[in-house]
Amino acid sequence: MTQNELTQIMACMEKSGSKGISLVSLASASGIDSQTLHSYLSEYPDYFVQLPESKTYKVNRFGRFKGDPAKILQHHEKSLQKKRSSNFLLFFILSVAVFTSITAAVSNAT
C-alpha cells in the first residue's frame, strides 16, 4: 500500500464517522478496487478495524497508534523505507553473487 492509498483510505474512513464504511463504499470513494482494499484492511490491524457484527471498517482507535492519522502515516512511511532498503540490499547481494559466479566461470574457462 502506498502512502497516497493509505491517505485516501483514512480520509474516507474519517468522513464516515463512527458508523464506519463498507468495503464497496470505500472502494468507490477511494478508487481502489475492493479486493485490494480487503487485503490492505486485513494486513494492517493496527491501522484499521472491522466493526463487530458488521461489514464496515474504520480507523483502529484502540490499536498501537490510537487512531492518530499522523502516527499511522509516519509508521507506514518508515516501514516502506525499510522495505526499500531491504530490497536494495538483496539486489546488491544478488548482483555480487552473479558477478562472482561469472568471474569464476570465465577464469575456469581459460
Tab-separated table of C-alpha atoms in Angstrom:
chain	number	residue	atom	x	y	z
A	1	MET	CA	0.000	0.000	0.000
A	2	THR	CA	1.403	3.374	-0.956
A	3	GLN	CA	1.309	6.460	1.256
A	4	ASN	CA	-1.203	8.023	-1.125
A	5	GLU	CA	-3.511	4.999	-0.919
A	6	LEU	CA	-3.281	4.959	2.868
A	7	THR	CA	-4.093	8.671	2.991
A	8	GLN	CA	-7.133	8.151	0.724
A	9	ILE	CA	-8.406	5.214	2.781
A	10	MET	CA	-8.026	7.059	6.062
A	11	ALA	CA	-9.721	10.193	4.721
A	12	CYS	CA	-12.708	8.151	3.535
A	13	MET	CA	-12.940	6.372	6.879
A	14	GLU	CA	-12.762	9.628	8.806
A	15	LYS	CA	-15.598	11.075	6.706
A	16	SER	CA	-17.772	8.062	7.507
A	17	GLY	CA	-17.563	8.754	11.237
A	18	SER	CA	-18.198	6.231	13.997
A	19	LYS	CA	-20.549	4.090	11.927
A	20	GLY	CA	-17.692	3.001	9.656
A	21	ILE	CA	-17.693	2.476	5.915
A	22	SER	CA	-18.408	-0.620	3.858
A	23	LEU	CA	-15.795	-2.118	1.588
A	24	VAL	CA	-17.873	-1.303	-1.503
A	25	SER	CA	-18.336	2.331	-0.460
A	26	LEU	CA	-14.663	2.636	0.423
A	27	ALA	CA	-13.657	1.220	-2.966
A	28	SER	CA	-15.952	3.668	-4.727
A	29	ALA	CA	-14.752	6.663	-2.715
A	30	SER	CA	-11.036	5.851	-2.833
A	31	GLY	CA	-10.764	4.482	-6.366
A	32	ILE	CA	-9.013	1.350	-5.074
A	33	ASP	CA	-10.572	-1.983	-6.067
A	34	SER	CA	-12.348	-3.865	-3.283
A	35	GLN	CA	-10.108	-6.952	-3.379
A	36	THR	CA	-7.005	-4.837	-2.885
A	37	LEU	CA	-8.731	-2.911	-0.110
A	38	HIS	CA	-9.740	-6.116	1.633
A	39	SER	CA	-6.135	-7.321	1.674
A	40	TYR	CA	-4.908	-3.920	2.949
A	41	LEU	CA	-7.513	-3.749	5.698
A	42	SER	CA	-6.730	-7.250	6.941
A	43	GLU	CA	-2.953	-6.791	6.589
A	44	TYR	CA	-2.853	-3.722	8.848
A	45	PRO	CA	-4.913	-4.416	12.006
A	46	ASP	CA	-3.070	-1.640	13.867
A	47	TYR	CA	-4.456	0.830	11.327
A	48	PHE	CA	-7.957	-0.484	10.584
A	49	VAL	CA	-10.649	-2.494	12.327
A	50	GLN	CA	-13.827	-4.191	11.129
A	51	LEU	CA	-16.763	-3.310	13.348
A	52	PRO	CA	-18.279	-6.283	15.186
A	53	GLU	CA	-21.329	-7.883	13.573
A	54	SER	CA	-20.936	-5.540	10.628
A	55	LYS	CA	-19.212	-5.399	7.293
A	56	THR	CA	-17.977	-1.867	7.882
A	57	TYR	CA	-14.475	-0.681	8.686
A	58	LYS	CA	-12.974	2.295	10.453
A	59	VAL	CA	-9.628	3.547	11.724
A	60	ASN	CA	-8.490	1.499	14.732
A	61	ARG	CA	-8.703	3.872	17.694
A	62	PHE	CA	-7.606	1.210	20.194
A	63	GLY	CA	-4.532	-0.118	18.406
A	64	ARG	CA	-0.925	0.890	18.805
A	65	PHE	CA	-1.471	4.294	17.201
A	66	LYS	CA	-4.800	5.141	18.893
A	67	GLY	CA	-6.259	6.188	15.541
A	68	ASP	CA	-3.841	9.097	15.145
A	69	PRO	CA	-3.517	9.627	11.370
A	70	ALA	CA	-0.123	11.342	11.671
A	71	LYS	CA	1.357	8.444	13.668
A	72	ILE	CA	-0.132	5.867	11.302
A	73	LEU	CA	1.212	7.643	8.217
A	74	GLN	CA	4.622	8.101	9.832
A	75	HIS	CA	4.819	4.426	10.805
A	76	HIS	CA	3.786	3.326	7.326
A	77	GLU	CA	6.371	5.570	5.675
A	78	LYS	CA	9.101	4.098	7.908
A	79	SER	CA	8.014	0.554	7.033
A	80	LEU	CA	8.076	1.414	3.319
A	81	GLN	CA	11.602	2.801	3.690
A	82	LYS	CA	12.701	-0.385	5.469
A	83	LYS	CA	11.286	-2.491	2.634
A	84	ARG	CA	13.075	-0.367	0.045
A	85	SER	CA	16.434	-0.594	1.816
A	86	SER	CA	15.944	-4.313	2.370
A	87	ASN	CA	15.161	-4.788	-1.331
A	88	PHE	CA	18.251	-2.778	-2.288
A	89	LEU	CA	20.434	-4.893	-0.019
A	90	LEU	CA	19.039	-8.092	-1.525
A	91	PHE	CA	19.622	-6.743	-5.050
A	92	PHE	CA	23.197	-5.809	-4.134
A	93	ILE	CA	23.950	-9.248	-2.677
A	94	LEU	CA	22.473	-10.998	-5.709
A	95	SER	CA	24.459	-8.750	-8.049
A	96	VAL	CA	27.704	-9.546	-6.249
A	97	ALA	CA	26.899	-13.276	-6.323
A	98	VAL	CA	26.163	-13.207	-10.067
A	99	PHE	CA	29.299	-11.171	-10.791
A	100	THR	CA	31.406	-13.572	-8.721
A	101	SER	CA	29.904	-16.596	-10.487
A	102	ILE	CA	30.516	-15.123	-13.926
A	103	THR	CA	34.090	-14.157	-12.994
A	104	ALA	CA	34.753	-17.666	-11.661
A	105	ALA	CA	33.258	-19.264	-14.780
A	106	VAL	CA	35.391	-17.088	-17.072
A	107	SER	CA	38.542	-17.850	-15.015
A	108	ASN	CA	37.895	-21.592	-15.175
A	109	ALA	CA	37.242	-21.468	-18.910
A	110	THR	CA	40.652	-20.030	-19.679
